[in-house]
Short mmCIF file of C-alpha atoms in Angstrom, two decimals:
data_model
loop_
_atom_site.label_atom_id
_atom_site.label_comp_id
_atom_site.label_asym_id
_atom_site.label_seq_id
_atom_site.Cartn_x
_atom_site.Cartn_y
_atom_site.Cartn_z
CA LYS A 49 0.00 0.00 0.00
CA ASN A 50 1.29 3.43 -0.89
CA GLU A 51 2.26 5.66 2.00
CA VAL A 52 2.72 9.40 1.72
CA GLU A 53 4.88 11.02 4.37
CA GLN A 54 5.23 14.75 4.83
CA SER A 55 7.73 16.68 6.87
CA PRO A 56 7.68 18.70 8.94
CA GLN A 57 4.23 18.22 10.48
CA ASN A 58 4.27 21.75 11.88
CA LEU A 59 6.38 24.71 10.86
CA THR A 60 6.46 28.23 12.28
CA ALA A 61 8.61 30.82 10.53
CA GLN A 62 9.08 34.56 10.33
CA GLU A 63 7.80 36.63 7.45
CA GLY A 64 10.29 36.68 4.59
CA GLU A 65 11.85 33.30 5.31
CA PHE A 66 12.34 30.65 2.63
CA ILE A 67 10.09 27.67 3.38
CA THR A 68 10.56 24.05 2.34
CA ILE A 69 8.01 21.29 2.85
CA ASN A 70 8.92 17.73 1.91
CA CYS A 71 6.90 14.78 0.67
CA SER A 72 8.03 11.16 0.23
CA TYR A 73 6.03 8.28 -1.15
CA SER A 74 6.60 4.58 -1.36
CA VAL A 75 5.36 3.32 -4.74
CA GLY A 76 5.51 4.41 -8.35
CA ILE A 77 3.12 7.21 -9.19
CA SER A 78 1.72 8.90 -12.25
CA ALA A 79 1.31 12.35 -10.69
CA LEU A 80 1.84 14.26 -7.47
CA HIS A 81 -0.32 17.11 -6.26
CA TRP A 82 0.38 19.92 -3.82
CA LEU A 83 -2.75 21.33 -2.21
CA GLN A 84 -3.39 24.21 0.16
CA GLN A 85 -6.06 24.09 2.84
CA HIS A 86 -7.05 27.27 4.68
CA PRO A 87 -8.64 27.34 8.15
CA GLY A 88 -12.14 27.35 6.69
CA GLY A 89 -11.41 23.94 5.22
CA GLY A 90 -11.61 24.52 1.47
CA ILE A 91 -8.79 23.06 -0.58
CA VAL A 92 -7.05 24.72 -3.49
CA SER A 93 -4.86 22.82 -5.93
CA LEU A 94 -1.43 24.48 -6.20
CA PHE A 95 0.48 22.15 -8.50
CA MET A 96 0.22 18.86 -10.29
CA LEU A 97 3.60 17.35 -11.21
CA SER A 98 4.74 14.25 -12.98
CA SER A 99 8.36 15.33 -13.46
CA GLY A 100 10.77 18.22 -13.00
CA LYS A 101 9.79 21.54 -11.54
CA LYS A 102 6.94 24.04 -11.67
CA LYS A 103 6.78 27.63 -10.49
CA HIS A 104 3.82 29.86 -9.78
CA GLY A 105 4.53 33.23 -8.24
CA ARG A 106 6.44 32.65 -5.00
CA LEU A 107 5.71 28.93 -4.99
CA ILE A 108 8.01 26.31 -6.49
CA ALA A 109 7.38 22.58 -6.60
CA THR A 110 9.94 19.95 -7.56
CA ILE A 111 9.76 16.21 -7.92
CA ASN A 112 12.42 13.50 -8.16
CA ILE A 113 10.73 10.40 -9.52
CA GLN A 114 13.74 8.12 -8.91
CA GLU A 115 14.00 9.14 -5.26
CA LYS A 116 10.19 9.22 -4.80
CA HIS A 117 10.41 12.67 -3.28
CA SER A 118 8.89 16.09 -3.84
CA SER A 119 9.42 19.48 -2.24
CA LEU A 120 7.28 22.59 -2.06
CA HIS A 121 9.16 25.85 -1.59
CA ILE A 122 7.77 29.25 -0.67
CA THR A 123 10.03 32.24 -1.26
CA ALA A 124 9.62 35.51 0.66
CA SER A 125 6.96 33.96 2.90
CA HIS A 126 4.06 36.10 4.08
CA PRO A 127 1.46 35.64 6.86
CA ARG A 128 -1.19 34.98 4.20
CA ASP A 129 0.76 31.81 3.30
CA SER A 130 -0.29 30.36 6.66
CA ALA A 131 -2.26 27.22 5.86
CA VAL A 132 -2.03 23.45 5.79
CA TYR A 133 -0.10 22.18 2.77
CA ILE A 134 -1.02 18.70 1.62
CA CYS A 135 0.86 16.36 -0.67
CA ALA A 136 -1.21 13.80 -2.58
CA VAL A 137 -0.19 11.18 -5.12
CA ARG A 138 -1.94 9.33 -7.87
CA VAL A 139 -0.75 5.77 -8.23
CA TYR A 140 -0.66 4.81 -11.88
CA SER A 141 -3.93 3.04 -12.55
CA GLY A 142 -4.01 2.67 -16.33
CA GLY A 143 -6.86 5.14 -16.63
CA GLY A 144 -9.07 4.16 -13.72
CA ALA A 145 -10.42 6.88 -11.46
CA ASP A 146 -9.42 5.56 -8.07
CA GLY A 147 -8.63 8.85 -6.41
CA LEU A 148 -5.60 10.21 -4.63
CA THR A 149 -3.59 9.09 -1.60
CA PHE A 150 -2.94 11.97 0.76
CA GLY A 151 -0.28 12.91 3.28
CA LYS A 152 -1.38 14.22 6.66
CA GLY A 153 -0.40 17.76 5.81
CA THR A 154 2.09 20.33 7.04
CA HIS A 155 0.67 23.08 9.21
CA LEU A 156 2.53 26.28 8.31
CA ILE A 157 2.35 29.49 10.34
CA ILE A 158 4.14 32.60 9.12
CA GLN A 159 4.51 35.23 11.82
CA PRO A 160 4.75 38.92 10.91
CA ASP B 459 -18.04 31.18 -12.38
CA GLY B 460 -17.28 27.49 -12.74
CA GLY B 461 -16.72 25.49 -9.62
CA ILE B 462 -17.89 22.96 -7.10
CA THR B 463 -20.45 23.74 -4.45
CA GLN B 464 -21.15 21.78 -1.34
CA SER B 465 -24.00 22.52 0.99
CA PRO B 466 -24.46 23.12 3.76
CA LYS B 467 -21.09 24.18 5.20
CA TYR B 468 -22.04 22.91 8.67
CA LEU B 469 -24.51 20.10 9.35
CA PHE B 470 -25.71 18.68 12.63
CA ARG B 471 -27.63 15.44 12.96
CA LYS B 472 -28.75 13.13 15.71
CA GLU B 473 -27.21 9.72 16.01
CA GLY B 474 -29.11 7.09 14.03
CA GLN B 475 -30.33 9.46 11.32
CA ASN B 476 -29.29 9.24 7.71
CA VAL B 477 -28.03 12.48 6.20
CA THR B 478 -27.29 13.46 2.61
CA LEU B 479 -24.47 15.83 1.66
CA SER B 480 -24.81 17.76 -1.57
CA CYS B 481 -22.10 18.18 -4.21
CA GLU B 482 -22.72 20.04 -7.48
CA GLN B 483 -20.24 21.01 -10.18
CA ASN B 484 -20.66 23.13 -13.31
CA LEU B 485 -17.23 22.34 -14.73
CA ASN B 486 -18.60 19.69 -17.10
CA HIS B 487 -16.33 17.15 -15.42
CA ASP B 488 -16.96 13.44 -15.87
CA ALA B 489 -15.25 12.20 -12.69
CA MET B 490 -16.33 13.05 -9.15
CA TYR B 491 -15.02 11.98 -5.76
CA TRP B 492 -15.92 12.03 -2.08
CA TYR B 493 -13.22 12.25 0.58
CA ARG B 494 -13.37 12.27 4.35
CA GLN B 495 -10.94 14.22 6.54
CA ASP B 496 -10.39 13.53 10.25
CA PRO B 497 -8.09 15.52 12.56
CA GLY B 498 -4.48 14.43 12.24
CA GLN B 499 -5.19 12.18 9.26
CA GLY B 500 -4.90 12.56 5.54
CA LEU B 501 -7.99 12.66 3.38
CA ARG B 502 -9.41 9.24 2.56
CA LEU B 503 -11.44 8.25 -0.48
CA ILE B 504 -15.03 7.18 0.19
CA TYR B 505 -16.53 6.79 -3.29
CA TYR B 506 -15.75 7.91 -6.81
CA SER B 507 -17.61 8.06 -10.08
CA GLN B 508 -16.08 8.15 -13.55
CA ILE B 509 -19.30 8.72 -15.41
CA VAL B 510 -23.04 9.14 -14.94
CA ASN B 511 -24.82 6.09 -13.50
CA ASP B 512 -21.54 4.49 -12.45
CA PHE B 513 -19.63 4.67 -9.16
CA GLN B 514 -17.03 2.64 -7.29
CA LYS B 515 -16.17 2.16 -3.64
CA GLY B 516 -13.06 3.80 -2.30
CA ASP B 517 -11.01 2.87 0.75
CA ILE B 518 -13.66 3.60 3.40
CA ALA B 519 -17.06 3.09 1.75
CA GLU B 520 -18.73 1.20 4.60
CA GLY B 521 -21.69 3.11 6.00
CA TYR B 522 -21.94 5.45 3.00
CA SER B 523 -23.93 5.43 -0.22
CA VAL B 524 -23.86 7.59 -3.36
CA SER B 525 -25.75 8.13 -6.59
CA ARG B 526 -24.76 9.68 -9.89
CA GLU B 527 -27.96 10.29 -11.82
CA LYS B 528 -26.74 13.55 -13.35
CA LYS B 529 -23.28 14.55 -14.55
CA GLU B 530 -23.20 17.63 -12.34
CA SER B 531 -24.38 16.03 -9.09
CA PHE B 532 -22.85 13.42 -6.79
CA PRO B 533 -24.68 13.34 -3.43
CA LEU B 534 -23.29 11.34 -0.52
CA THR B 535 -25.55 9.74 2.08
CA VAL B 536 -24.07 9.04 5.48
CA THR B 537 -26.15 6.20 6.87
CA SER B 538 -26.74 5.16 10.45
CA ALA B 539 -24.40 2.21 9.77
CA GLN B 540 -21.41 4.58 9.67
CA LYS B 541 -19.86 4.18 13.12
CA ASN B 542 -18.00 7.50 13.33
CA PRO B 543 -19.74 9.92 10.96
CA THR B 544 -18.49 13.16 12.52
CA ALA B 545 -15.88 14.48 10.08
CA PHE B 546 -15.14 17.01 7.36
CA TYR B 547 -16.35 15.83 3.95
CA LEU B 548 -14.83 17.08 0.70
CA CYS B 549 -16.14 16.58 -2.80
CA ALA B 550 -13.85 16.86 -5.82
CA SER B 551 -14.10 16.52 -9.57
CA SER B 552 -11.79 16.10 -12.52
CA ILE B 553 -12.28 16.35 -16.24
CA GLY B 554 -11.83 12.60 -16.53
CA GLY B 555 -10.65 9.70 -14.45
CA GLY B 556 -7.23 9.49 -16.06
CA ASP B 557 -3.96 9.58 -14.19
CA TYR B 558 -2.93 13.08 -15.27
CA ASN B 559 -6.11 14.99 -14.56
CA GLU B 560 -6.08 17.67 -11.88
CA GLN B 561 -8.73 17.40 -9.20
CA PHE B 562 -10.72 20.45 -8.12
CA PHE B 563 -12.17 20.56 -4.63
CA GLY B 564 -15.33 21.97 -3.14
CA PRO B 565 -15.39 23.99 0.10
CA GLY B 566 -16.40 20.99 2.23
CA THR B 567 -19.18 20.14 4.67
CA ARG B 568 -18.45 19.68 8.36
CA LEU B 569 -20.83 17.04 9.72
CA THR B 570 -21.35 16.68 13.44
CA VAL B 571 -23.44 13.84 14.76
CA LEU B 572 -24.74 14.44 18.27
#
């Protein structure tokens, strides 16, 4: 069974710091997702990766398929980045819609 | 605006009652999903549907039922057989059920069973 491990579980940093959140998984995957969940509970998809690196504004996501590892980076962090960041993977299913496997999330707090 | 709506945001029910959670999408997506989130745990898949009139059990389907009579709607019923129904429920959809399709999430419904 695929396991998705995130680290750290909790992270508190000062505004402006460079943030890194890590995600490791145990089986081959077709895609990896980074999601953001705000205190109200709604989830926003940040990135979907199957290889390499993607950048959107101050957010950067990388994936190393061989090492089964992904990182989410936040540059110039801001208090509005405070949220739970969730890593989720899609095990290759040959086209079947069997959902995602999720990590437990990293709770990030950026202090002004 | 295209998106996924879930209603209500908060729902309270007495133990032993069935309750139905609504999920509607106007994204014209074929695939829809229901996930459950508990404190300190990752989201877990309850049911998914690739197409109208078809759905499959996920990892924790016991005590739940779904229907997919219309493309845009995928309601979830939490039955009295579900032992621990209090949780946060998220609905998601994707354009298709393929491996490389991004999933879009609704705002969630927080169900509390008293």
